[in-house]
Tab-separated table of C-alpha atoms in Angstrom:
chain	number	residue	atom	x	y	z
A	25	UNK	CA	-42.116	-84.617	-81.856
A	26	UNK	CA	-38.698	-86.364	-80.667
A	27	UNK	CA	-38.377	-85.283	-76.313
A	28	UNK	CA	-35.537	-86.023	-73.881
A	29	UNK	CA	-36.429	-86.296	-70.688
A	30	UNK	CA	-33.428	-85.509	-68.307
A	31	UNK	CA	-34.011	-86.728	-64.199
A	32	UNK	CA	-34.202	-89.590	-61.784
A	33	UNK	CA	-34.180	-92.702	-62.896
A	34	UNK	CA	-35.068	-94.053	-59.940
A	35	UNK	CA	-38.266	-95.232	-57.809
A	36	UNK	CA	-39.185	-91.747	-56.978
A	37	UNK	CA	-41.897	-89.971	-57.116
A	38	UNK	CA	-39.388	-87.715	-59.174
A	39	UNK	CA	-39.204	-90.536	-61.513
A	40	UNK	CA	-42.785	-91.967	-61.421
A	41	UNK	CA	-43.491	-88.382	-62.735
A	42	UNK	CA	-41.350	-88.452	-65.136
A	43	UNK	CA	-42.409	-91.970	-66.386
A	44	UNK	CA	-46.192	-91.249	-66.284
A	45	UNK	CA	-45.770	-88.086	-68.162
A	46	UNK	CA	-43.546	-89.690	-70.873
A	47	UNK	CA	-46.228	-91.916	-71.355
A	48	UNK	CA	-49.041	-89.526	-72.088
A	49	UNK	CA	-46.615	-87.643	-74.466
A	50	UNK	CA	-46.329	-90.590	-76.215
A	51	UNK	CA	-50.055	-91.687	-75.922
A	52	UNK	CA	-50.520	-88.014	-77.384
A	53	UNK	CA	-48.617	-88.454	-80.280
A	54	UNK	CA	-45.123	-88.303	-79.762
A	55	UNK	CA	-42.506	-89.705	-81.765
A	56	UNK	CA	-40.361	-90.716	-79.546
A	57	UNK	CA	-39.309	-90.166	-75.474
A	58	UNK	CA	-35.951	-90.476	-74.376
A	59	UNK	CA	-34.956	-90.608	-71.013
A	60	UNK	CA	-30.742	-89.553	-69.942
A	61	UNK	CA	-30.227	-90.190	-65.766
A	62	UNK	CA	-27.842	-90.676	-63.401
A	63	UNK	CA	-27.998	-91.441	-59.588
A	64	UNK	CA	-28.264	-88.020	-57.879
A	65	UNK	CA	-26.754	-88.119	-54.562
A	66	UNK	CA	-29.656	-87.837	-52.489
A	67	UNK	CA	-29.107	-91.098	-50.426
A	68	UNK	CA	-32.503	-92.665	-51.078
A	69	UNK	CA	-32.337	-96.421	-50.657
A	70	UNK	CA	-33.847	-96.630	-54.265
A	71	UNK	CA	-30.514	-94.894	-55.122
A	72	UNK	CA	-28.436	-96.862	-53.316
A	73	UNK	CA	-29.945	-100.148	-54.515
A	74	UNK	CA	-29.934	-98.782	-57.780
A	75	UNK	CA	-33.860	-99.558	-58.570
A	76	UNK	CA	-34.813	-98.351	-61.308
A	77	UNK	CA	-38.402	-97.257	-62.870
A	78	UNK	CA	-38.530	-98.055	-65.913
A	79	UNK	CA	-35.881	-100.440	-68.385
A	80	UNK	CA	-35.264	-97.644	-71.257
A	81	UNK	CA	-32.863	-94.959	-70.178
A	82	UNK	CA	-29.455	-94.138	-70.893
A	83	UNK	CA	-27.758	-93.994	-67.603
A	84	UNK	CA	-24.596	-93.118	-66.087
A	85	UNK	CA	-22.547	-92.358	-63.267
A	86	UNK	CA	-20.426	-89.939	-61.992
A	87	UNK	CA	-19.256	-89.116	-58.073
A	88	UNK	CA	-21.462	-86.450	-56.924
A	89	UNK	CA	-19.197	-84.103	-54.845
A	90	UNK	CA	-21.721	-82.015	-51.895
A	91	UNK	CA	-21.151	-78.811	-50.502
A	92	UNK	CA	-18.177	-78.902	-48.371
A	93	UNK	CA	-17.911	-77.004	-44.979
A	94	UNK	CA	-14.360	-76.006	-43.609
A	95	UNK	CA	-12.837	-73.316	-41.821
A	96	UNK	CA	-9.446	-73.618	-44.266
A	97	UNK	CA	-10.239	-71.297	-46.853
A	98	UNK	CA	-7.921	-73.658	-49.009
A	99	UNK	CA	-9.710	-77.223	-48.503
A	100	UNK	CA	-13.222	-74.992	-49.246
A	101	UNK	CA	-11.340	-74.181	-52.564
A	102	UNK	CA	-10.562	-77.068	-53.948
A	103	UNK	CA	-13.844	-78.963	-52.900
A	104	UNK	CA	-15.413	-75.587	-54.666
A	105	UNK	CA	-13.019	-76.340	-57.951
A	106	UNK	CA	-13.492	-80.122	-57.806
A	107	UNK	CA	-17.584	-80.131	-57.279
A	108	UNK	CA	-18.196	-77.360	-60.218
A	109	UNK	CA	-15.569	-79.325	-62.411
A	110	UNK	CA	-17.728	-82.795	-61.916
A	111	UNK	CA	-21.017	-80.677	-62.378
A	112	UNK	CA	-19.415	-79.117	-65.673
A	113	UNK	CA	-18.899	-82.851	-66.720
A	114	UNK	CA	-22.216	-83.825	-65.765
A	115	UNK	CA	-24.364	-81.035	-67.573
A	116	UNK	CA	-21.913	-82.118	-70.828
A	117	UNK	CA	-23.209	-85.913	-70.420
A	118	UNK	CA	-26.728	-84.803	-70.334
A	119	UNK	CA	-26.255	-82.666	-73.175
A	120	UNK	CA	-23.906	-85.372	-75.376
A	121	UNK	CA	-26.707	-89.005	-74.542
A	122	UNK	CA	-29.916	-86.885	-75.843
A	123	UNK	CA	-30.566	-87.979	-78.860
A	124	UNK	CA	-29.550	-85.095	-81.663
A	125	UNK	CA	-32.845	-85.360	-83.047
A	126	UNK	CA	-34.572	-84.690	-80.205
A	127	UNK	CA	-36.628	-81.412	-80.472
A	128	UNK	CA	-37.056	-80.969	-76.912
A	129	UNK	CA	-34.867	-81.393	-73.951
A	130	UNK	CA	-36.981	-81.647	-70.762
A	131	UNK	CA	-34.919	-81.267	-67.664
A	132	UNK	CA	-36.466	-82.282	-64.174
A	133	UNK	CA	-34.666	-80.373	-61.634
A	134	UNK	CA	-34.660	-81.738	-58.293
A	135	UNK	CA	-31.258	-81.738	-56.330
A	136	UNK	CA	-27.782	-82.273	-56.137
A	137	UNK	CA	-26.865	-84.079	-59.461
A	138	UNK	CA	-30.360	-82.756	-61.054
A	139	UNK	CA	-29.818	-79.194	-59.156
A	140	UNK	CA	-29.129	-75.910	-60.329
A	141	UNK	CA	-25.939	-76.042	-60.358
A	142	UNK	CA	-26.278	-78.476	-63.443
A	143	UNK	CA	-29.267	-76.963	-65.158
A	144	UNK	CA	-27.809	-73.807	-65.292
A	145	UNK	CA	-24.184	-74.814	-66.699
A	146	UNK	CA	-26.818	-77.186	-69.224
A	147	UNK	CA	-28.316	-74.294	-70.142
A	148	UNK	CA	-25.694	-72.482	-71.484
A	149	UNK	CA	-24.376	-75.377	-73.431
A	150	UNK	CA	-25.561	-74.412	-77.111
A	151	UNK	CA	-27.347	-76.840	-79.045
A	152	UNK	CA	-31.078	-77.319	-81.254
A	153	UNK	CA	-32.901	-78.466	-78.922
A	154	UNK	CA	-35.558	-76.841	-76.856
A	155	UNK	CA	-34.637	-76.422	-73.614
A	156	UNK	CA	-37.113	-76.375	-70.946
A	157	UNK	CA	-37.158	-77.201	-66.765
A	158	UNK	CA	-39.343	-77.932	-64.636
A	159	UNK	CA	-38.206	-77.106	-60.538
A	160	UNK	CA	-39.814	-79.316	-58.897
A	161	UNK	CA	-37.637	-77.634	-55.871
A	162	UNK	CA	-35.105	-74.552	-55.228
A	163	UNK	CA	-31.792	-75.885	-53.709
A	164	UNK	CA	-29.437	-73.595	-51.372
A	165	UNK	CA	-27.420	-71.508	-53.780
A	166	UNK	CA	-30.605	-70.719	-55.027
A	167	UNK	CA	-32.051	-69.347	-52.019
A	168	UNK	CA	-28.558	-67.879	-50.842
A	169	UNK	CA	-27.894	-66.211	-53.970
A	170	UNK	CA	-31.593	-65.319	-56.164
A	171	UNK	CA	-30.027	-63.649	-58.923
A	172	UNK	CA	-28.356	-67.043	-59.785
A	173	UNK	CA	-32.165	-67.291	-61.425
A	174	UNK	CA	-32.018	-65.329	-63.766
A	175	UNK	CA	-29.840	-68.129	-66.049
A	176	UNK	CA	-33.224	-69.660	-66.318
A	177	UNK	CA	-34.103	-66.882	-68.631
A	178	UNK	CA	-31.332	-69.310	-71.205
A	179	UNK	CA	-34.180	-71.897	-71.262
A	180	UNK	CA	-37.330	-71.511	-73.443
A	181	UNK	CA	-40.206	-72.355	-70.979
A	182	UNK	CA	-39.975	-72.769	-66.915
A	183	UNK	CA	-42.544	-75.143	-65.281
A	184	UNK	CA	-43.868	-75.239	-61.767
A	185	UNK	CA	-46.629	-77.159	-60.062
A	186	UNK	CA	-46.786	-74.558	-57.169
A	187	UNK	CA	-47.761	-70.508	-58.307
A	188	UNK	CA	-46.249	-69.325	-55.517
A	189	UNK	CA	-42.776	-70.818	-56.750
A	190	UNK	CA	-43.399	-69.213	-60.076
A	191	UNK	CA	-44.092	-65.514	-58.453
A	192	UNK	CA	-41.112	-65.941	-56.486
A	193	UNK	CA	-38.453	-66.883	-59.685
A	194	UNK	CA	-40.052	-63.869	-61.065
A	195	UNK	CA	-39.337	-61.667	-58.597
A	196	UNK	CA	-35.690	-62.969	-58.666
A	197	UNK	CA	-35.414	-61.674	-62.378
A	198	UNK	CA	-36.971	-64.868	-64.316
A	199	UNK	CA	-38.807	-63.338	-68.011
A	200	UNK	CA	-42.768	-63.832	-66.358
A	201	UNK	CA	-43.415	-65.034	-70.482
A	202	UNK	CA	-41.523	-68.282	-69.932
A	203	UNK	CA	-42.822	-69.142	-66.488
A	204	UNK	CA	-46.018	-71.365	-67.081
A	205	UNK	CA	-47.910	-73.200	-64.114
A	206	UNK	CA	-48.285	-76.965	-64.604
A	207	UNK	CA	-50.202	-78.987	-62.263
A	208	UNK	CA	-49.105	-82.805	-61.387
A	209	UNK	CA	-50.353	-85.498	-62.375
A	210	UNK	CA	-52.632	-88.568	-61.377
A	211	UNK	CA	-53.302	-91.939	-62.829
A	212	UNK	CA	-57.322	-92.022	-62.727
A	213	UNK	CA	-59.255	-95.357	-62.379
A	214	UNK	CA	-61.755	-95.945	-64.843
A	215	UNK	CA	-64.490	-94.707	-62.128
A	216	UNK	CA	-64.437	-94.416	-58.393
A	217	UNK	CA	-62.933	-97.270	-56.531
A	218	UNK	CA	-64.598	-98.285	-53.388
A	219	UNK	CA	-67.781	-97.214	-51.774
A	220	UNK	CA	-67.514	-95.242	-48.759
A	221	UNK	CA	-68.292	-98.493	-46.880
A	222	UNK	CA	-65.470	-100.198	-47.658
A	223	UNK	CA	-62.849	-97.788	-47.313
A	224	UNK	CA	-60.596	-98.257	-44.671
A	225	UNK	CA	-57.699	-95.319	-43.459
A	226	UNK	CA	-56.858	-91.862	-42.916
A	227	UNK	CA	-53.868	-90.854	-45.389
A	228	UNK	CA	-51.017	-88.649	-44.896
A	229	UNK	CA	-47.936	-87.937	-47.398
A	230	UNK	CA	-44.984	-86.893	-45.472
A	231	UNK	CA	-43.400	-85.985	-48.396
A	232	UNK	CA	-39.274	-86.521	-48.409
A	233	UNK	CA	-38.184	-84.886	-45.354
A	234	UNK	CA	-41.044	-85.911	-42.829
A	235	UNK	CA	-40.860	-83.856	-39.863
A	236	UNK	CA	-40.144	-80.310	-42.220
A	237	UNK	CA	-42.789	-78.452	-43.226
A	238	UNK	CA	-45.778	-81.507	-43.476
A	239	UNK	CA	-47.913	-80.967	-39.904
A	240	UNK	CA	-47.258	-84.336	-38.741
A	241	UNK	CA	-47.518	-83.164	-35.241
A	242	UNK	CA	-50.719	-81.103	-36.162
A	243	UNK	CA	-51.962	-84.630	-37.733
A	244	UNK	CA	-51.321	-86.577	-34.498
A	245	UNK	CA	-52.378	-84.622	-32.453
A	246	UNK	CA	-56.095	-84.143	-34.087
A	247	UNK	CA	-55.876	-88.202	-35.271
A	248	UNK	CA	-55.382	-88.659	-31.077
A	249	UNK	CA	-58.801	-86.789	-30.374
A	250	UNK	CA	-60.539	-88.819	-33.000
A	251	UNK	CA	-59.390	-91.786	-31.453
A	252	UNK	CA	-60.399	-90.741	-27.815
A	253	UNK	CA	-63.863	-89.660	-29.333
A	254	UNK	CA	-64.454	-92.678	-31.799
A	255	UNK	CA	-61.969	-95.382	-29.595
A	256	UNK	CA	-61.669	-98.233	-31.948
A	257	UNK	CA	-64.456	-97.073	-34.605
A	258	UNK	CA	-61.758	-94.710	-35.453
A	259	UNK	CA	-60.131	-95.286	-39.340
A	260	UNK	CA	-56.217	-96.166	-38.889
A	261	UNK	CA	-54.170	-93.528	-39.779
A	262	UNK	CA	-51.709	-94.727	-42.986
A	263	UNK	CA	-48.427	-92.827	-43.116
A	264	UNK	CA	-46.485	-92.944	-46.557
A	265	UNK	CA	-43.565	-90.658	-48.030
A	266	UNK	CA	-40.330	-90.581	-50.009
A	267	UNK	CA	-38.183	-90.463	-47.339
A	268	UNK	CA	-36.539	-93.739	-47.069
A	269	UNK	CA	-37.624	-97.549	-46.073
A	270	UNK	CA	-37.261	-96.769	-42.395
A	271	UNK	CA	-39.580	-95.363	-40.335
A	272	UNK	CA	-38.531	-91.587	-38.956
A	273	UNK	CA	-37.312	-92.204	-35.284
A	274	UNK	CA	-39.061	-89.026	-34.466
A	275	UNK	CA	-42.170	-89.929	-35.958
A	276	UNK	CA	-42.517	-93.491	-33.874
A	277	UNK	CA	-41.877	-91.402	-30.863
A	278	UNK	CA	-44.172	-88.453	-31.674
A	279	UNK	CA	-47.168	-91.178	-32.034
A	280	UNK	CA	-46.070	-92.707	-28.824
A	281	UNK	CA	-46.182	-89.583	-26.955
A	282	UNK	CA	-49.747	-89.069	-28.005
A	283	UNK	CA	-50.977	-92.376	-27.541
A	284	UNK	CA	-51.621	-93.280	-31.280
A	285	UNK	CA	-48.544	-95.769	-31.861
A	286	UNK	CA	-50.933	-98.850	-32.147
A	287	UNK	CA	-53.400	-96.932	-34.570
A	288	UNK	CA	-50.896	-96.191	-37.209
A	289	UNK	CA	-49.609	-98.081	-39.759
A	290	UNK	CA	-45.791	-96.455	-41.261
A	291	UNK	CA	-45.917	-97.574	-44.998
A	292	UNK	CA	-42.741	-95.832	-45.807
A	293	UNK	CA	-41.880	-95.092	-49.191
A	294	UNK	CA	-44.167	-97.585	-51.085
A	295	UNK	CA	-43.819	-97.455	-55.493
A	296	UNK	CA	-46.713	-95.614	-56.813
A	297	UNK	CA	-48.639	-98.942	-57.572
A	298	UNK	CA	-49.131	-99.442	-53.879
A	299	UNK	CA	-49.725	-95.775	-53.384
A	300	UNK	CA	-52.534	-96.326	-55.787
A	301	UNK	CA	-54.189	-99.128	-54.089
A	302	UNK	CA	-53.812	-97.302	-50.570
A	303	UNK	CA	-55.593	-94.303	-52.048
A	304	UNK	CA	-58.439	-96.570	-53.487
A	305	UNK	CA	-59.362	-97.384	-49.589
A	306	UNK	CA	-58.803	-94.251	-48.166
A	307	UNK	CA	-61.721	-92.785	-45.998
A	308	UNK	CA	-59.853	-88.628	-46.003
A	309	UNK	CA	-56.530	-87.434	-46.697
A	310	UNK	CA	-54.667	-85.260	-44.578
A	311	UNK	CA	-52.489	-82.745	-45.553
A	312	UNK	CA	-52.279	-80.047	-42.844
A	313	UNK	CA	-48.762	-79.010	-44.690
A	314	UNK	CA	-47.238	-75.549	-43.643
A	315	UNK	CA	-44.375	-75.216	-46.319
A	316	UNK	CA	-43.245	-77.947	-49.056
A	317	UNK	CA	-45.414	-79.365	-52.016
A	318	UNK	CA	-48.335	-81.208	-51.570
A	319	UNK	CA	-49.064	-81.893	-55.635
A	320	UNK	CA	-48.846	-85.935	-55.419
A	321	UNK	CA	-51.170	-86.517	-52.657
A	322	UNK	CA	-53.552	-84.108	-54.083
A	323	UNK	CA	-53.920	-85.783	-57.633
A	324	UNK	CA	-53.978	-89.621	-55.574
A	325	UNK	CA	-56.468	-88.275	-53.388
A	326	UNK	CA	-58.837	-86.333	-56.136
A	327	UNK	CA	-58.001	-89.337	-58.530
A	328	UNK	CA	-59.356	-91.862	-56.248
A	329	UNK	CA	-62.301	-89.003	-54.961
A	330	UNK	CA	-61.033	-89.299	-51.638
A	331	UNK	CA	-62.364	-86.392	-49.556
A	332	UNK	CA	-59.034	-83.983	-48.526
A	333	UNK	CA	-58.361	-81.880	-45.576
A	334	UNK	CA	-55.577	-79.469	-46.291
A	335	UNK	CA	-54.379	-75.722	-45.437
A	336	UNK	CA	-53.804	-72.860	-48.277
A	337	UNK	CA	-50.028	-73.833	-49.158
A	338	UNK	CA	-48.278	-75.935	-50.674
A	339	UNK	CA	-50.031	-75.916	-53.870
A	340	UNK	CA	-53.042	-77.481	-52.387
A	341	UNK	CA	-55.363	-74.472	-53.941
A	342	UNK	CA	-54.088	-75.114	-57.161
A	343	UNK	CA	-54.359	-78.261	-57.481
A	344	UNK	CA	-58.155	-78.831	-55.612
A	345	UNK	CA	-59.459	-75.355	-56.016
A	346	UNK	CA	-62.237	-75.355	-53.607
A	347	UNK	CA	-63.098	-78.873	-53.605
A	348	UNK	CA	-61.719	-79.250	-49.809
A	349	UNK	CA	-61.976	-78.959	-46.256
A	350	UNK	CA	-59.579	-75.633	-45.573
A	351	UNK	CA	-57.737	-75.633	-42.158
A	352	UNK	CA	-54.973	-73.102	-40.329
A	353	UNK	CA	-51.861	-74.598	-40.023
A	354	UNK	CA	-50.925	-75.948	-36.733
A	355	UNK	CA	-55.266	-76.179	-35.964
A	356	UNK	CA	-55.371	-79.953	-34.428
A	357	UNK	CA	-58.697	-79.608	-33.360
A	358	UNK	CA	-60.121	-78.060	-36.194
A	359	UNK	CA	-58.469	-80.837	-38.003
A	360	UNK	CA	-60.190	-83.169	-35.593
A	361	UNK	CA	-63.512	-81.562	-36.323
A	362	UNK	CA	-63.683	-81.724	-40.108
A	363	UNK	CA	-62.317	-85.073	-39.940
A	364	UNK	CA	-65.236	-86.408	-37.827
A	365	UNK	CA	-67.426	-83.928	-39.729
A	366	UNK	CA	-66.429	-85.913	-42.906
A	367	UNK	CA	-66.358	-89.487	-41.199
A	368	UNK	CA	-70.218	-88.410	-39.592
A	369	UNK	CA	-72.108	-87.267	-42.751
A	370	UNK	CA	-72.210	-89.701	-45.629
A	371	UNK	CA	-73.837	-86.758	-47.945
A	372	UNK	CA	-70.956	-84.628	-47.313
A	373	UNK	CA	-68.632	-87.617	-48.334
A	374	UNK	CA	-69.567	-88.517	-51.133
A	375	UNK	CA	-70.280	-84.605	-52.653
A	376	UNK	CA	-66.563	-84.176	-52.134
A	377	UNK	CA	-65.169	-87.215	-53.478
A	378	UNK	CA	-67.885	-87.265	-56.477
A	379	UNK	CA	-66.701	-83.703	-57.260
A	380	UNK	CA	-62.820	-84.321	-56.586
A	381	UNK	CA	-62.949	-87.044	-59.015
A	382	UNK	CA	-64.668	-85.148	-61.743
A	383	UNK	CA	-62.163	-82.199	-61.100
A	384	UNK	CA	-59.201	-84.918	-61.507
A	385	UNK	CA	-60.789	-86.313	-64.779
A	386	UNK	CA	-61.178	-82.705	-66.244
A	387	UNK	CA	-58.190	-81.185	-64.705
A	388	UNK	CA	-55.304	-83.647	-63.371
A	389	UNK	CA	-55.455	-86.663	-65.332
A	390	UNK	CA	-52.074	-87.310	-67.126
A	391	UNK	CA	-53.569	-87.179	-70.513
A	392	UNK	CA	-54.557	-83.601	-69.630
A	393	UNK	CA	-51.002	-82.700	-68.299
A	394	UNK	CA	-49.181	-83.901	-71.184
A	395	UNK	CA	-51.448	-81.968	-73.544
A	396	UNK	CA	-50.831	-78.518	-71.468
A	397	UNK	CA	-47.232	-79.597	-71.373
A	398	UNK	CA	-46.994	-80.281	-75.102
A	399	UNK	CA	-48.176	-76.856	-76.215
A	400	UNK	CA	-45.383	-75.450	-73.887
A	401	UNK	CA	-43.054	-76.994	-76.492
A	402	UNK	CA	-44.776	-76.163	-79.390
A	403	UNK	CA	-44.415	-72.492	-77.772
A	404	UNK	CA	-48.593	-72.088	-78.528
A	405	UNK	CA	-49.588	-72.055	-74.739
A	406	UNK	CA	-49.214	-68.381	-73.154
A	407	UNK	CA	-47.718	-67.894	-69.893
A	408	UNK	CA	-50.051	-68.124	-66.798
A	409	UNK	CA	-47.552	-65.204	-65.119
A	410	UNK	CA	-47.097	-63.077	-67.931
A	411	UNK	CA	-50.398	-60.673	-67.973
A	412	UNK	CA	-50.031	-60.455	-63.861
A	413	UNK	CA	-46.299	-59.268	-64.136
């Protein structure tokens, strides 16, 4: 099987997935994977400095024209005509650099250049190929205007990490028998890293857009009464994300307000090598999210059995089942507690991070992905949505 990837090029976790999962498919059997890109317009530093992931792609540019805000009904015109004209152009370039023999097209949509917009006007572009997409996230038009959802219906298989995104594009009038749930990914050691012993932080993913939706008040809050009850006993809390090189203004003042600023250590956006190694000393993860997706941390954390703390969003249940500590959102000190709980009883420890890492060996490692993923476009693997809807 011949497969064109189409997404971020870039140092993303967008593109780590895509590279990771390439490389399964190909470990797996495949004859070939392609990857088309282009920068997206997102504004990520990786963008900017045009860092790429991995050498073989065939890139290209094009201005990527945003939404455009004006009281003259003209000026929102022509922005309107210009932006769907240079979408129209890029969903043509996606469709004319994949490879004719490829027998799958796999398009990643994320945002602007990779958004809807794009996907859709791909979609209806006729060609061979197999299309299928995996929305990694909704963008505004979408969430203005649901019926716009129903073009994914043009595409032969819809993927999601999160059910509660597929449930909602099928109850915007997506066919339930192309919707299929796909967890992400993690790239397992050969066995558990470090002892308990030698672990070292507390973890928390802020994701791309740090102060939205990820808890990081609820985090500093409940990593502050740790440190008043343990003083400097207490792990040091490691924040990482995809949000830029900088560290979030808010964020440094948040953890001076609470009296943590000297206890944690901003690691920024960090390529998934580093993530890896961070992970592999982790005491707990953290993830007390209240909207977003939570996938990546999940599969680092159960890859590297590192005990997780986490509410019931997110796509934290379907990624660690029951293998983890449950907490409400915005509950700081029941965050505190199970953190201490965890960091108190070395039993409890390692039962969690034994059984997370079996779970991610069984259930997340990339091998495993790519062969759910492959059946998908084969068109042998039945939809997890279809008997519910």
């Amino acid at each position: 099987m011949n497969i064109t990837f189409i997404g971020c090029p870039f140092q993303t976790s967008y593109g780590a997935y895509i590279r990771d999962l390439g490389s399964a498919l190909a470990v797996g059997g495949a004859n070939r994977v392609q990857w088309v890109g282009t920068k997206c317009g997102c504004g990520d530093a990786q963008e900017r400095g045009r860092h790429f992931i991995d050498a073989e792609r065939s890139y290209f540019e094009l201005p990527v024209i945003g939404d455009y805000r004006s009281s003259n009904p003209w000026k929102r015109r022509i922005r309107f005509a210009v932006k769907h004209a240079f979408d129209d152009m890029r969903a043509g370039r996606f469709e004319s650099l994949s490879a004719p023999d490829s027998d799958v097209a796999h398009f990643q949509q994320t945002l602007a250049a990779f958004g809807s917009d794009v996907v859709f006007r791909w979609l209806r572009r006729q060609g061979t190929k197999r299309k299928v997409v995996t929305v990694h996230e909704l963008d505004a038009q979408q969430v203005t205007d649901p019926t716009l959802n129903r073009a994914y219906n043009l595409a032969a298989a819809v993927l999601v990490h999160d059910r509660t995104l597929g449930r909602r594009l099928i109850e915007t009038g997506v066919d339930a028998h192309r919707v299929h749930h796909v967890r992400y990914g993690a790239r397992l050691p050969p066995g558990l890293p470090e002892s308990r012993s030698e672990r070292r932080y507390i973890v928390f993913y802020a994701g791309h857009r740090p102060m939205a939706g990820k808890g990081m008040d609820t985090v500093f809050a409940a990593f502050a009464l740790l440190r008043k009850e343990m003083g400097d006993a207490a792990p040091r809390l490691c924040v990482h994300g995809h949000y830029g090189l900088d560290t979030p203004a808010a964020g440094e003042r948040l953890a001076e307000e609470l009296g943590v600023a000297d206890a944690v250590i901003w690691r920024n956006e960090i390529s998934q090598e580093e993530m890896q190694a961070m992970y592999a000393q982790a005491l707990l993860c953290v993830l007390p999210y209240t909207g977003s997706f939570a996938g990546l941390p999940c599969a680092l954390a159960a890859g590297n059995g590192v005990p997780l703390i986490g509410t019931e969003v997110a796509g934290i249940p379907e990624h660690l089942g029951t293998l983890y500590e449950r907490v409400p959102a915005g509950d700081s000190e029941g965050l505190y507690r199970r953190m201490r709980g965890l960091l108190e009883s070395a039993q409890a420890w390692d039962s969690m991070s034994a059984a997370l890492y079996s779970h991610a060996v069984r259930e997340l490692a990339w091998g495993v992905i790519a062969t759910r993923t492959q059946a998908i476009y084969e068109g042998k693997a039945l939809s997890d949505f279809a008997t519910t809807h």
